[in-house]
Coordinates of C-alpha atoms in Angstrom, one line a residue:
Chain Z
M1 CA -72.8 267.0 105.9
A2 CA -72.7 263.9 103.9
Y3 CA -76.0 264.0 101.5
A4 CA -77.5 260.9 99.9
T5 CA -77.4 260.9 95.9
W6 CA -77.9 259.5 92.8
L7 CA -74.5 261.0 91.7
P8 CA -71.9 257.8 91.0
L9 CA -69.7 258.1 93.5
E10 CA -66.9 255.6 95.1
P11 CA -68.4 253.5 97.8
G12 CA -67.7 255.6 101.1
A13 CA -67.6 259.1 99.2
D14 CA -70.5 262.0 99.1
V15 CA -71.2 264.9 97.0
W16 CA -68.5 267.0 98.8
D17 CA -65.7 264.6 98.0
L18 CA -66.2 265.6 94.4
I19 CA -65.2 269.3 95.1
P20 CA -61.6 269.7 96.6
G21 CA -61.8 271.8 99.6
A22 CA -65.9 272.6 99.6
R23 CA -66.4 270.9 102.7
D24 CA -63.9 272.7 104.5
A25 CA -65.1 276.0 103.3
L26 CA -68.3 275.0 104.4
R27 CA -67.1 273.8 107.8
A28 CA -65.4 277.4 108.4
L29 CA -68.6 279.3 107.1
Y30 CA -70.9 277.5 109.2
A31 CA -68.5 277.9 112.0
S32 CA -68.0 281.8 111.4
L33 CA -71.9 281.8 111.3
W34 CA -72.4 280.3 114.9
Q35 CA -69.7 282.5 116.1
A36 CA -71.5 285.4 114.9
G37 CA -73.7 286.4 118.1
I38 CA -76.7 284.9 116.8
D39 CA -77.9 282.3 119.5
G40 CA -77.1 278.8 117.8
E41 CA -80.5 277.6 119.0
L42 CA -82.1 280.2 116.6
L43 CA -80.1 279.6 113.9
E44 CA -80.5 275.7 114.0
R45 CA -84.4 276.2 114.2
C46 CA -83.7 278.8 110.9
R47 CA -82.3 275.7 109.4
R48 CA -85.2 273.5 110.2
R49 CA -87.6 275.7 108.8
A50 CA -85.8 276.0 105.3
D51 CA -85.5 272.4 105.2
A52 CA -89.0 272.2 106.0
L53 CA -90.5 274.6 103.5
I54 CA -88.1 273.3 100.5
D55 CA -88.9 269.5 101.7
G56 CA -92.6 270.4 101.7
L57 CA -92.9 269.2 105.6
P58 CA -94.9 271.0 108.0
T59 CA -93.3 273.6 110.1
E60 CA -92.7 274.0 113.9
D61 CA -95.1 275.8 116.1
D62 CA -93.4 278.9 116.7
T63 CA -96.5 279.9 120.1
D64 CA -93.1 279.5 122.3
C65 CA -91.1 281.6 120.3
S66 CA -89.9 285.2 121.2
E67 CA -90.8 288.1 118.7
R68 CA -87.0 288.2 117.6
D69 CA -87.3 284.3 116.7
R70 CA -90.7 284.7 115.2
A71 CA -89.0 287.9 113.3
A72 CA -85.9 285.9 112.0
L73 CA -88.4 282.7 111.2
G74 CA -90.8 285.1 109.2
F75 CA -87.5 286.2 107.4
V76 CA -86.7 282.4 106.6
E77 CA -90.1 282.0 105.2
Q78 CA -90.0 284.7 103.1
Y79 CA -86.5 284.3 102.0
V80 CA -87.3 280.6 101.0
I81 CA -90.5 281.2 99.4
D82 CA -90.1 284.9 98.0
P83 CA -87.4 287.1 98.5
H84 CA -89.2 289.7 96.8
G85 CA -92.2 289.5 98.9
V86 CA -89.9 291.2 101.7
T87 CA -91.7 294.4 103.0
D88 CA -90.7 297.8 104.2
A89 CA -92.6 296.8 107.2
Q90 CA -90.9 293.3 107.5
A91 CA -87.3 294.9 107.4
E92 CA -88.2 297.7 110.0
T93 CA -89.7 295.0 112.3
L94 CA -86.0 293.3 112.0
H95 CA -83.8 296.3 112.3
G96 CA -85.6 296.7 115.4
L97 CA -85.0 293.2 117.0
F98 CA -81.4 292.8 115.0
T99 CA -78.3 294.9 114.9
A100 CA -76.8 295.2 111.4
E101 CA -74.4 292.9 112.2
E102 CA -76.8 290.8 113.5
L103 CA -78.8 290.5 110.4
A104 CA -75.9 290.5 108.0
A105 CA -74.8 287.5 109.7
L106 CA -78.3 285.8 109.3
T107 CA -78.8 286.6 106.1
T108 CA -75.8 284.8 105.2
A109 CA -76.8 282.0 107.2
L110 CA -80.1 281.9 105.5
A111 CA -78.2 281.9 101.6
T112 CA -76.5 278.9 103.1
F113 CA -79.0 276.9 104.7
D114 CA -81.7 278.1 101.6
A115 CA -79.1 276.7 98.9
L116 CA -77.7 273.5 101.0
A117 CA -81.6 272.6 101.3
R118 CA -81.9 273.0 97.5
V119 CA -78.7 271.0 96.7
R120 CA -79.8 268.3 99.2
T121 CA -83.2 268.1 97.9
V122 CA -82.0 267.5 94.0
L123 CA -79.1 265.2 94.7
G124 CA -81.2 263.4 96.7
A125 CA -84.2 262.4 94.6
V126 CA -83.5 258.9 94.6
A127 CA -87.0 258.0 94.3
G128 CA -87.4 259.1 90.4
T129 CA -87.5 262.2 88.2
P130 CA -90.1 264.9 88.7
A131 CA -92.7 264.7 86.1
S132 CA -91.6 267.9 84.7
I133 CA -89.3 270.9 85.2
D134 CA -89.9 274.0 82.9
I135 CA -86.8 276.1 82.5
T136 CA -88.3 278.1 79.7
A137 CA -86.4 281.8 79.5
T138 CA -88.5 284.4 80.0
Chain L
M1 CA -82.4 301.4 101.2
R2 CA -83.7 298.3 103.6
F3 CA -80.5 297.0 104.6
A4 CA -77.5 299.6 104.1
P5 CA -73.7 298.9 104.2
P6 CA -72.0 300.5 107.0
P7 CA -70.0 303.4 106.2
G8 CA -67.1 302.8 103.6
G9 CA -68.8 299.4 103.0
A10 CA -69.7 298.3 99.5
S11 CA -72.7 296.1 100.6
F12 CA -75.0 295.1 103.2
F13 CA -72.9 292.0 104.2
D14 CA -69.9 294.4 105.0
H15 CA -71.4 294.4 108.5
R16 CA -69.8 290.9 109.2
P17 CA -66.8 290.9 106.9
D18 CA -65.5 287.7 109.1
V19 CA -68.7 285.8 108.0
F20 CA -68.6 287.3 104.3
A21 CA -65.2 286.4 103.7
A22 CA -66.2 282.9 105.0
F23 CA -69.2 282.8 102.8
N24 CA -66.8 284.1 99.7
V25 CA -63.9 281.3 100.5
L26 CA -66.9 278.6 99.7
Y27 CA -68.3 280.8 96.9
G28 CA -64.8 281.1 95.5
T29 CA -63.8 277.1 96.1
L30 CA -67.4 276.2 94.0
W31 CA -66.5 278.9 91.5
T32 CA -62.6 277.8 90.7
D33 CA -62.7 274.1 91.7
G34 CA -64.6 271.1 90.5
A35 CA -65.3 269.0 87.0
V36 CA -67.6 271.9 85.8
D37 CA -65.7 274.6 83.5
Q38 CA -66.2 278.2 84.6
P39 CA -68.3 279.3 81.4
T40 CA -70.8 276.8 82.3
K41 CA -71.5 277.8 86.0
E42 CA -71.5 281.3 84.6
V43 CA -74.5 280.2 82.2
A44 CA -76.2 278.4 85.1
R45 CA -75.7 281.4 87.4
L46 CA -77.2 283.8 85.0
R47 CA -80.1 281.6 84.0
N48 CA -80.8 281.3 88.1
A49 CA -80.3 285.0 88.4
R50 CA -83.2 285.3 85.7
V51 CA -85.3 282.8 87.2
V52 CA -85.4 284.6 90.6
D53 CA -85.2 287.7 88.8
C54 CA -81.8 288.8 90.5
G55 CA -80.3 292.1 89.1
I56 CA -76.7 291.1 90.5

């Protein structure tokens, strides 16, 4: 989980060394997610999907996926792109394919993958600064 | 409610208290440790919540 960054760090250090305990806490969270009863391959695919969307890269082909996997990946896409866009129908489909326990774990996983992908993107932008970032209060 | 909490629970995440606890340990670590003071983090949290239209 070492991230490339433009932050000033000591040689051999990475971002996670800046916050005592954060690396261990993240590892523990990852371990709990991978032990939560959801197929590890699906979780990894969800992580790659979030990364691809945030990095603006092509996403993997889902044609070989099960209905359950496609529903999870669709949930990832909606979560990353527009969480308000999750529909009642999408939620109903997810409830039909996952238990509430699995959905709680999957949603926590998505939150983690999304956040880490954004952090990695922001801190790893070594090629220059964006043209503009509009943070005007609304 | 699309994602309802379990009986006696406060949020949907209470369906997996072990996972939620692990998440909260990381969240708490980021919140309480590090070089940035908590008021600044709260300002960032509020701005983020406003941008994504989160009611929390």
